[in-house]
Amino acid sequence: MITKTRDLCWLNKKVHQPDISGYHIKDKKDSIVLKTIERELPLLFEGAEPSDEPGSSLVLSLAGDDGNDGYEIRKTETGYEITASTETGLLYGVFSLHRILITKGTLPFKSRPDQSIRMINHWDNFDGSIERGYAGESIYYDSNNFRGDMEIVRSYARLLASTGINAISINNVNVHKKETFFIKGENLKEIRKIADLFGEYGIRTFLAINFAAPIVVGGLDTADPLLPEVAAWWEKVAADIYKEIPQFGGFIVKADSEGEPGPFTYNRSHEDGANMLARAIKPSGGIIIWRCFVYNCGQDWRDRTLDRAMAAYDIFMEHDGKFEDNVILQIKNGPIDFQIREPNSPLFGALKKTNQILEFQITQEYTGHQVDICYLVPMWKETLDFDTRYGKDAYIRNEIKKNSPDPKLSGIAAVGSVGMDTNWTGNKLAQANLYGYGRLVWDNSLSSEAIAGEWVNLTFDLPREEAAKIMEILTTSRDVYEDYTCPLAVGFMCKPTIHYGVDIDGYEYDRWGTYHYADRNGVGRERSVANGTGYTRQYSDDRFREYEDLSTCPDELLLFFHHVPYTHILRSGKTVIQHIYDTHFAGVEKVEQYEEVWESLEPLLDEECYRNVRERLKKQKENAINWRDQINTYFYRKSGIPDAHGRVIYD
Ligand code: GCV
């Protein structure tokens, strides 16, 4: 059997001599992370060797005590010096110096993380499958066993640490039977190995737990959070976990959502559920990350008063300020579910006294399955830069910290995108999302263009002009994906269950609460107070006014907030129907251009990488054509209005 070497991604280039030869660690202590640094240095800097000389070409100093994982890099007479107040800060500094030297960045350079918790959530199952995974099987599990390949976990940990990630959860939030037992016995020994390894890179490990574990694992006949025997059971579980894994991070919980058990079963609130677990884990120093992705997935499409978008706010706002101090609420960026275009969740800026984490999705569930190219950093950036109070500088990136009683217990998490594929992410270009996520959550001020530029520079050896072509593909790809799949934020016209490919009415008469309501006159969900579900009122006054009023509602969110006639005129001067036709034709044309550009790069790229993207672009084109033709035909049939440019629409 030929074992293929795994892609080193953005760490594949070494800095060549004479930049760094000897390195010296000042006041060296016996520490796990310092050992990691020593291990990393020769991997990143050719010929880097330890030296006792304080005047070595690279000096690492632990200084200051602000406890922050920031670092400073400066040029010295003999080479470079990295200073940080924590060992993890030094590790970040080492990766940063590598990046700066490869990309020819400038020094001195000082950086502090903008967010405290910078997390990745894996949706990996014990049988090796990954819920919404598009890059092969799980790197942790195989056929209901721990895979035990620590080299893969190590390679992954270095990729993550190099971008600043410091927390990870390693199993699916939909916790099936076998994974429910992860919290006990022999499983903990295996989890400890994973946690130890991540710990070497400054990453804390968390587990997703099943709220019904007291029944499934503990043999109790209830999981009622207000019963003392249930609380006592969790306390013991938590204490046992920490005996085995002292550096354990805590639990992540999906409760009362999409079939997962939760406190509602016992007529208890999410406050009751989260606080019980928080008290159980507090003595061990753990935290509870409680997801706000709670909604009724058994809706009746006939009932227009129900609005799934309102659920998280309706359920969680009344508990603001009432959670234990080691509870963090995790809130998806949008009110529905990781669509290519959604407004931001109204909980941001509204929850004022609750620790909070913003949740993104790196794995491309609704955004092309890592077949279609879709660089997601621009979308994440828009969320971070969104002013929840319009003109009042209440940006989400700051609000999540400001409104968390303990800002150290706030931050950003995202659903991971890697699997056993040797290039980690299926589509080579999807690596840019993993890299970009880490970089952006560390430094919220980076632009999506700058991040794309870094990734391309670190990954490929290309002349400037050719590198720019890949950057152009990346930075336009989100708009292109939106163009052929999701006019004006209508969302969910995809194939049910798999969420790839077009199926305009796939969810229209189903129970999931995601409807476009297209009829012969118009399309969109009316969510205004005046004429619809009243969802707009969940926003701050300024945003409420903006979204409520058709004349101020941003066009790109129009169909999320309003049902409008096909002849409604957008700010571009086009009608809604013409916009639908134009974007769908344009989307396909753009994918065709991507193909041409990629083909022109063939002589400059290694064959595997070239073919990897080439094959996926072919599928992307087929996908885009299908979307274009079905959407255009569908809306032509509904509206009876022809394309102003007379292009082919199948009637
Ligand atoms: C893990 C969406 C996905 C589910 C996922 C869920 C969640 O609904 O389709 O696969 O479940 O989000 O975030 O919990």
XYZ file of C-alpha atoms and ligand atoms in Angstrom:
665
model
C 0.000 0.000 0.000
C 1.348 3.417 -0.873
C 0.851 5.883 1.933
C 0.544 9.353 0.544
C 2.277 12.091 2.463
C -0.047 14.576 4.016
C -0.050 18.094 2.721
C 1.792 20.501 5.010
C -0.452 23.273 3.727
C 0.727 26.756 4.641
C 3.623 25.333 6.641
C 5.184 23.564 3.676
C 7.964 26.104 3.051
C 11.031 26.379 5.227
C 12.823 29.636 5.815
C 16.286 29.127 4.363
C 19.637 29.996 5.873
C 21.227 32.351 6.659
C 18.165 33.940 8.266
C 17.998 31.726 11.309
C 20.743 29.342 12.377
C 20.991 29.123 16.146
C 18.203 29.847 18.547
C 18.411 30.573 22.205
C 15.575 30.361 24.712
C 16.155 32.726 27.633
C 15.460 31.389 31.136
C 14.376 28.066 29.757
C 11.979 26.103 31.925
C 10.766 22.580 31.667
C 7.519 23.187 29.858
C 5.417 21.266 27.361
C 4.893 24.196 25.037
C 8.582 25.176 25.101
C 9.379 21.618 24.009
C 6.950 22.089 21.144
C 8.736 25.281 20.180
C 12.040 23.419 20.086
C 10.472 20.761 17.951
C 8.971 23.317 15.580
C 11.971 25.562 15.056
C 13.992 23.218 12.799
C 10.813 22.342 10.883
C 10.153 25.959 10.062
C 13.668 27.360 9.824
C 16.222 25.336 7.926
C 19.191 24.399 10.086
C 17.866 26.052 13.253
C 19.760 24.569 16.165
C 19.675 25.201 19.893
C 22.417 27.416 21.183
C 23.559 28.586 24.596
C 24.583 31.896 23.101
C 22.328 34.736 24.223
C 23.393 36.485 20.993
C 22.012 33.805 18.666
C 20.249 34.628 15.449
C 16.903 33.926 17.113
C 16.282 34.719 20.756
C 13.063 33.791 22.513
C 12.270 35.597 25.760
C 9.459 35.228 28.191
C 8.830 38.676 29.570
C 6.006 40.558 31.191
C 3.035 38.998 32.886
C -0.075 40.257 31.158
C -1.085 36.617 30.649
C -2.163 37.417 27.144
C -0.960 35.176 24.321
C 0.311 38.115 22.295
C 3.902 38.441 21.148
C 6.374 40.880 19.697
C 9.001 40.201 17.034
C 11.833 42.570 16.314
C 15.052 42.562 14.377
C 18.232 42.598 16.426
C 21.887 43.056 15.519
C 22.312 39.312 15.360
C 18.952 38.321 13.947
C 15.518 38.303 15.572
C 13.973 38.352 18.997
C 10.523 37.097 19.933
C 9.092 38.238 23.240
C 5.869 37.051 24.854
C 4.448 36.819 28.324
C 3.298 33.210 27.916
C 4.879 30.167 26.330
C 1.935 29.833 23.978
C 2.554 33.437 22.997
C 6.119 32.483 22.100
C 4.849 29.576 20.024
C 2.530 31.933 18.134
C 5.470 34.273 17.681
C 7.549 31.496 16.131
C 4.844 30.665 13.596
C 4.354 34.332 12.949
C 8.043 34.909 12.245
C 7.941 32.021 9.791
C 4.964 33.629 8.039
C 6.554 37.056 8.002
C 9.835 35.827 6.542
C 8.155 33.746 3.847
C 5.683 36.439 2.857
C 8.255 39.221 3.226
C 6.235 41.022 5.844
C 7.536 43.898 7.896
C 9.201 44.029 11.306
C 8.947 44.958 14.113
C 5.624 43.220 14.507
C 3.436 43.117 17.569
C 0.212 41.193 17.867
C -2.369 40.334 20.515
C -5.368 38.104 19.947
C -8.614 40.002 19.460
C -10.684 37.123 20.796
C -9.923 34.992 23.849
C -11.485 31.709 22.765
C -10.564 30.709 19.218
C -12.158 27.359 18.694
C -12.918 24.642 16.182
C -15.834 22.237 16.677
C -15.600 18.878 14.989
C -18.763 17.055 14.029
C -16.928 13.717 13.891
C -18.634 10.445 14.771
C -17.034 7.404 16.361
C -17.728 5.286 13.263
C -15.347 7.552 11.334
C -17.999 9.496 9.447
C -18.244 13.261 9.783
C -21.564 15.052 9.830
C -21.237 17.605 7.028
C -17.676 16.477 6.316
C -16.363 16.732 2.750
C -12.742 15.656 3.027
C -12.821 11.997 3.924
C -13.221 10.208 7.213
C -12.486 11.497 10.682
C -8.889 12.019 11.707
C -9.792 10.880 15.256
C -12.019 7.848 14.807
C -12.371 4.822 12.600
C -15.022 2.074 12.750
C -16.039 2.808 16.348
C -12.473 2.967 17.575
C -10.025 5.706 18.227
C -7.899 5.892 15.098
C -4.828 6.404 17.248
C -2.787 8.081 14.517
C -1.095 10.688 16.641
C 1.070 11.955 13.814
C -2.027 13.148 11.991
C -3.339 14.804 15.126
C 0.049 16.436 15.629
C 0.165 17.721 12.047
C -3.299 19.143 12.526
C -2.421 20.714 15.877
C 0.510 22.536 14.302
C -1.681 23.841 11.493
C -4.163 25.125 14.041
C -1.627 26.620 16.424
C 0.109 28.342 13.532
C -3.059 30.368 12.979
C -3.768 30.929 16.683
C -6.497 28.372 17.452
C -6.559 27.523 21.167
C -9.612 25.292 21.727
C -11.112 22.253 20.057
C -14.075 19.953 20.533
C -13.522 16.561 19.011
C -16.932 14.927 18.564
C -20.240 15.714 16.926
C -22.714 17.879 18.831
C -25.315 15.331 17.742
C -24.035 12.817 20.260
C -24.989 9.293 19.252
C -25.118 6.285 21.555
C -21.482 5.225 21.502
C -20.122 8.755 21.775
C -22.349 9.333 24.803
C -19.927 7.012 26.599
C -16.884 9.176 25.788
C -17.208 10.732 29.246
C -16.400 7.473 31.049
C -13.891 4.674 31.420
C -11.396 3.517 28.823
C -12.532 6.110 26.268
C -11.096 8.807 28.501
C -7.639 7.293 28.222
C -7.791 7.647 24.443
C -9.218 11.137 24.668
C -6.416 12.024 27.024
C -3.856 11.139 24.325
C -5.574 13.526 21.936
C -5.925 16.220 24.596
C -2.254 15.870 25.587
C -1.179 16.312 22.028
C -3.315 19.365 21.451
C -2.065 20.629 24.804
C 1.476 20.625 23.438
C 0.268 23.290 20.997
C -1.650 25.351 23.529
C -5.032 23.946 22.459
C -7.610 22.880 25.073
C -9.824 19.922 24.296
C -13.599 19.820 24.850
C -16.194 17.087 24.424
C -19.731 17.361 23.114
C -22.043 15.617 25.561
C -25.481 14.097 25.423
C -27.867 15.791 27.838
C -29.521 12.414 28.422
C -26.237 10.772 29.480
C -27.474 10.246 33.074
C -30.011 7.840 31.579
C -27.926 6.344 28.764
C -24.676 5.991 30.682
C -25.658 6.412 34.318
C -28.694 4.136 34.380
C -30.848 6.813 36.050
C -34.422 7.059 34.920
C -34.263 10.806 34.328
C -31.938 13.588 33.186
C -34.027 16.316 34.844
C -31.524 19.077 35.590
C -33.270 20.088 38.804
C -33.050 16.699 40.466
C -30.169 16.339 42.944
C -29.302 12.817 41.783
C -28.823 14.055 38.218
C -26.600 16.928 39.336
C -24.622 14.587 41.590
C -24.120 12.179 38.712
C -22.690 14.920 36.501
C -20.445 16.156 39.317
C -18.900 12.731 39.624
C -18.518 12.418 35.848
C -16.786 15.789 35.672
C -14.456 14.999 38.578
C -13.499 11.671 36.989
C -12.768 13.301 33.653
C -10.465 15.832 35.268
C -8.642 13.088 37.160
C -7.778 11.527 33.814
C -7.401 14.746 31.795
C -6.364 17.601 34.081
C -6.202 20.127 31.250
C -9.697 19.259 29.958
C -11.642 22.298 28.677
C -15.267 21.372 29.349
C -18.473 20.380 27.586
C -20.271 21.664 24.530
C -24.007 21.007 24.487
C -26.626 20.894 21.753
C -29.894 20.501 23.636
C -33.522 20.419 22.516
C -32.490 20.793 18.926
C -33.080 18.600 15.906
C -33.913 15.571 18.006
C -31.234 15.998 20.688
C -32.516 15.692 24.258
C -32.571 18.694 26.563
C -34.184 20.380 29.544
C -37.472 21.012 27.714
C -38.267 17.291 28.116
C -38.656 18.000 31.844
C -40.332 21.381 31.436
C -37.091 22.997 32.547
C -35.395 25.927 30.888
C -32.053 26.149 29.152
C -30.880 28.200 32.083
C -31.685 25.248 34.380
C -29.880 22.828 32.072
C -26.753 24.871 31.482
C -26.393 25.978 35.102
C -26.684 22.465 36.477
C -23.842 21.308 34.232
C -21.847 24.440 34.993
C -22.057 23.847 38.730
C -21.031 20.241 38.225
C -17.906 21.131 36.295
C -16.960 24.323 38.141
C -14.918 22.688 40.925
C -12.666 21.206 38.231
C -12.257 24.534 36.449
C -14.268 23.555 33.369
C -16.696 25.519 31.247
C -20.010 24.763 29.565
C -20.505 25.928 26.009
C -24.242 25.872 25.445
C -25.484 26.240 21.876
C -28.354 28.579 21.021
C -29.221 26.612 17.887
C -32.599 25.650 19.341
C -35.754 25.761 17.234
C -38.834 23.766 16.375
C -37.934 21.486 13.468
C -41.438 20.107 13.272
C -43.158 23.134 11.814
C -46.250 23.166 9.644
C -45.508 25.034 6.437
C -49.143 26.050 6.275
C -48.741 28.099 9.451
C -47.205 31.427 8.453
C -47.104 32.798 11.981
C -44.261 30.522 13.019
C -40.824 31.861 12.199
C -37.762 29.742 12.861
C -35.511 32.799 12.667
C -37.054 34.081 15.914
C -36.429 31.001 18.009
C -32.968 31.601 19.531
C -33.801 35.149 20.643
C -37.195 34.086 21.994
C -35.675 31.271 24.006
C -32.475 32.835 25.334
C -33.043 36.570 25.843
C -35.081 36.141 29.018
C -32.159 34.308 30.645
C -29.619 37.040 29.986
C -27.549 37.587 33.145
C -28.847 34.436 34.811
C -26.255 31.920 33.737
C -23.447 30.662 35.970
C -20.152 32.433 35.406
C -18.648 29.412 33.629
C -21.431 29.149 31.037
C -20.901 30.482 27.520
C -23.714 30.710 24.991
C -22.656 29.801 21.467
C -24.620 31.661 18.804
C -24.598 30.909 15.078
C -23.752 33.921 12.955
C -27.183 33.977 11.351
C -30.645 33.246 12.752
C -31.272 30.232 10.529
C -28.380 28.010 9.533
C -25.109 28.957 7.826
C -26.615 30.108 4.525
C -24.405 31.951 2.053
C -26.333 35.124 2.912
C -28.298 35.727 6.101
C -28.649 38.701 8.397
C -26.670 38.438 11.631
C -28.284 36.927 14.682
C -30.227 39.544 16.668
C -28.756 38.066 19.866
C -25.489 39.888 19.166
C -25.639 43.233 20.865
C -28.851 42.245 22.657
C -27.511 39.744 25.179
C -25.716 42.074 27.578
C -24.781 39.982 30.591
C -23.917 36.566 29.234
C -20.598 35.088 28.138
C -20.832 34.466 24.427
C -19.157 32.770 21.494
C -20.014 33.468 17.881
C -20.282 30.331 15.732
C -19.226 30.128 12.079
C -19.038 27.127 9.774
C -15.799 26.365 7.953
C -17.010 23.091 6.539
C -18.922 24.024 3.393
C -22.290 22.461 4.212
C -24.458 24.970 2.361
C -21.623 26.607 0.501
C -20.467 24.027 -1.997
C -19.246 20.936 -0.119
C -15.605 21.800 -0.773
C -16.311 20.993 -4.418
C -17.418 24.485 -5.385
C -14.866 27.131 -4.513
C -16.184 29.404 -1.819
C -13.730 31.442 0.222
C -15.735 32.295 3.314
C -13.547 34.910 4.987
C -15.394 37.872 3.381
C -18.635 36.622 4.855
C -17.171 36.145 8.339
C -15.572 39.537 8.106
C -18.932 41.129 7.341
C -20.359 39.600 10.496
C -17.500 40.768 12.696
C -17.741 44.262 11.249
C -21.521 44.466 11.543
C -22.667 47.355 13.695
C -25.572 46.006 15.715
C -26.793 49.537 16.340
C -26.095 51.102 12.988
C -23.719 54.028 13.267
C -23.111 53.541 16.988
C -19.876 51.526 16.776
C -21.484 48.465 18.313
C -19.626 45.987 16.134
C -20.215 42.296 16.708
C -16.468 41.672 17.090
C -16.497 43.961 20.142
C -19.992 43.255 21.426
C -19.258 39.581 22.042
C -16.435 40.597 24.400
C -18.077 43.640 25.891
C -21.298 41.849 26.735
C -19.545 38.836 28.274
C -19.155 39.323 32.051
C -15.823 37.511 31.724
C -14.293 38.524 28.368
C -11.838 35.652 28.728
C -14.887 33.439 28.339
C -15.884 34.875 25.003
C -14.720 34.369 21.462
C -15.398 32.588 18.220
C -15.908 28.949 17.252
C -16.409 27.311 13.875
C -17.359 23.905 12.584
C -14.213 22.243 11.254
C -13.556 21.198 7.685
C -10.814 18.579 7.737
C -10.747 14.839 7.199
C -8.416 12.059 6.151
C -7.946 13.430 2.616
C -4.227 13.993 2.275
C -4.773 17.661 1.535
C -7.040 17.882 4.637
C -9.925 19.786 3.053
C -10.867 17.918 -0.153
C -10.506 20.918 -2.391
C -7.006 22.322 -2.039
C -8.393 25.850 -2.224
C -10.633 25.125 0.768
C -7.477 25.151 2.905
C -7.721 28.918 2.620
C -10.890 28.827 4.735
C -9.225 26.928 7.552
C -6.207 29.195 7.456
C -8.334 32.301 7.055
C -10.611 31.419 9.928
C -7.714 31.157 12.375
C -6.061 34.326 11.144
C -9.259 36.367 11.184
C -10.386 35.349 14.645
C -6.942 36.171 15.999
C -6.751 39.524 14.235
C -10.206 40.862 13.405
C -8.734 43.803 11.555
C -7.164 41.720 8.780
C -8.864 42.074 5.420
C -10.064 39.009 3.569
C -7.806 40.025 0.657
C -4.744 40.208 2.913
C -5.507 36.773 4.344
C -5.989 35.294 0.880
C -2.690 36.853 -0.158
C -0.872 35.327 2.798
C -2.334 31.908 2.143
C -1.441 31.958 -1.543
C 2.091 33.134 -0.773
C 2.668 30.542 1.891
C 1.175 27.747 -0.190
C 2.374 28.211 -3.763
C 5.576 29.208 -5.535
C 4.172 31.519 -8.136
C 5.186 34.763 -9.794
C 3.251 37.719 -8.429
C 0.850 37.970 -11.376
C -0.092 34.318 -11.242
C -0.514 34.399 -7.474
C -2.878 37.325 -7.989
C -5.045 35.153 -10.215
C -5.621 32.629 -7.436
C -6.324 35.443 -5.018
C -8.869 36.849 -7.436
C -10.605 33.475 -7.655
C -10.728 33.219 -3.884
C -11.881 36.719 -3.121
C -14.684 36.711 -5.686
C -15.866 33.164 -5.018
C -18.338 33.912 -2.237
C -20.215 36.381 -4.433
C -20.177 33.923 -7.300
C -21.573 31.117 -5.166
C -24.260 33.463 -3.931
C -25.002 34.540 -7.511
C -25.966 31.095 -8.719
C -27.565 29.719 -5.533
C -29.232 32.334 -3.405
C -30.848 35.423 -4.867
C -31.253 38.266 -2.369
C -30.848 36.029 0.713
C -33.826 33.824 -0.065
C -31.873 30.726 1.118
C -32.587 27.009 1.321
C -33.365 26.248 -2.297
C -30.942 23.344 -2.018
C -31.495 19.599 -2.009
C -32.916 18.525 1.332
C -30.688 16.584 3.699
C -27.504 16.748 1.636
C -27.585 20.514 1.066
C -25.740 20.425 -2.243
C -27.320 21.111 -5.596
C -30.546 22.856 -6.503
C -34.041 21.847 -5.372
C -36.113 25.006 -5.261
C -39.138 23.553 -3.519
C -37.182 20.880 -1.665
C -37.919 22.469 1.692
C -41.034 24.415 0.721
C -43.659 22.027 2.042
C -41.514 20.434 4.710
C -41.206 20.790 8.496
C -37.942 22.697 8.751
C -39.250 26.261 8.732
C -37.234 27.478 5.751
C -39.653 28.716 3.097
C -39.317 31.093 0.131
C -43.067 31.490 -0.513
C -42.658 32.111 -4.233
C -46.021 32.554 -5.969
C -47.164 34.063 -9.235
C -46.727 37.609 -7.924
C -43.568 37.549 -5.905
C -41.146 35.851 -3.573
C -39.641 36.131 -0.061
C -40.492 35.751 3.598
C -42.337 38.686 5.145
C -40.769 39.218 8.566
C -41.779 42.802 9.227
C -43.860 43.839 12.229
C -46.306 45.598 9.938
C -47.115 42.700 7.659
C -45.259 39.616 8.733
C -43.878 37.571 11.587
C -42.403 40.517 13.485
C -38.878 39.138 13.471
C -37.452 42.562 12.583
C -38.343 43.744 16.112
C -35.694 41.479 17.613
C -33.040 43.935 16.392
C -31.935 47.197 17.977
C -34.149 50.191 17.145
C -31.876 51.370 14.351
C -31.574 47.999 12.694
C -35.281 47.333 13.226
C -36.184 50.504 11.328
C -33.732 49.660 8.571
C -35.006 46.114 8.035
C -38.681 46.845 8.611
C -38.918 49.431 5.879
C -38.741 48.114 2.338
C -37.101 51.301 1.163
C -34.147 50.952 3.550
C -33.813 47.191 3.809
C -30.528 46.250 2.096
C -31.144 44.583 -1.251
C -28.848 41.683 -0.487
C -31.140 40.756 2.429
C -34.412 41.704 0.778
C -36.060 38.316 0.402
C -35.078 37.287 3.907
C -37.123 40.158 5.321
C -39.821 40.857 2.766
C -42.128 39.260 0.254
C -41.942 41.484 -2.806
C -43.367 41.449 -6.334
C -41.058 40.273 -9.098
C -41.276 43.779 -10.488
C -39.948 45.416 -7.303
C -37.082 47.725 -8.269
C -33.752 47.220 -6.526
C -31.191 49.938 -5.894
C -29.345 48.754 -8.993
C -32.403 49.866 -10.992
C -33.177 46.275 -11.912
C -36.340 44.411 -11.066
C -36.111 41.446 -8.717
C -36.840 39.029 -11.564
C -34.177 40.565 -13.796
C -31.715 40.430 -10.928
C -32.447 36.722 -10.517
C -31.817 36.056 -14.208
C -28.714 38.241 -14.394
C -26.976 36.850 -11.327
C -27.588 33.282 -12.418
C -26.159 33.887 -15.872
C -23.254 35.829 -14.400
C -22.494 33.132 -11.828
C -22.003 30.474 -14.484
C -19.885 32.803 -16.626
C -17.642 33.496 -13.682
C -17.142 29.785 -12.994
C -16.220 29.343 -16.655
C -13.613 32.076 -16.220
C -12.254 30.326 -13.124
C -11.777 27.208 -15.232
C -9.843 29.131 -17.879
C -7.654 30.822 -15.300
C -6.957 27.554 -13.536
C -6.047 25.839 -16.797
C -3.617 28.653 -17.594
C -1.808 27.891 -14.326
C -1.200 24.235 -15.151
C 2.525 24.580 -16.012
C 3.202 26.324 -12.710
C 1.362 24.050 -10.292
C 2.193 20.583 -9.084
C 0.123 18.005 -10.867
C -1.857 16.781 -7.892
C -2.906 20.242 -6.858
C -3.716 21.227 -10.421
C -5.885 18.156 -10.993
C -7.542 18.405 -7.601
C -8.987 21.839 -8.318
C -9.499 21.202 -12.030
C -11.788 18.235 -11.339
C -13.764 20.139 -8.761
C -14.173 23.144 -11.015
C -15.699 20.853 -13.603
C -18.276 19.727 -11.061
C -18.799 23.281 -9.909
C -19.628 24.309 -13.451
C -22.202 21.529 -13.794
C -23.651 22.543 -10.464
C -23.823 26.229 -11.389
C -25.477 25.429 -14.718
C -28.091 23.317 -12.972
C -28.834 26.053 -10.489
C -29.019 28.676 -13.219
C -31.350 26.733 -15.444
C -33.675 25.492 -12.736
C -33.910 28.797 -10.883
C -34.398 30.835 -14.042
C -36.984 28.438 -15.408
C -38.795 28.224 -12.099
C -39.121 31.967 -11.714
C -39.948 32.482 -15.364
C -42.781 29.981 -15.040
C -44.023 31.596 -11.821
C -43.780 35.177 -13.021
C -44.313 34.887 -16.758
C -41.811 37.712 -17.177
C -39.136 37.072 -19.824
C -35.456 37.897 -19.530
C -34.838 41.424 -20.796
C -31.820 40.150 -22.731
C -33.563 37.221 -24.362
C -31.105 34.590 -23.108
C -31.987 30.924 -22.997
C -34.462 30.112 -20.298
C -36.196 26.758 -20.530
C -39.931 27.200 -20.228
C -24.714 18.840 13.792
C -27.475 22.045 10.664
C -26.847 20.833 10.055
C -26.786 19.676 11.034
C -26.071 20.147 12.304
C -26.821 21.353 12.853
C -26.175 21.951 14.089
O -28.849 21.838 10.851
O -27.529 20.477 8.893
O -26.094 18.619 10.427
O -25.990 19.122 13.244
O -26.877 22.358 11.882
O -25.560 22.993 13.956
O -26.309 21.391 15.153
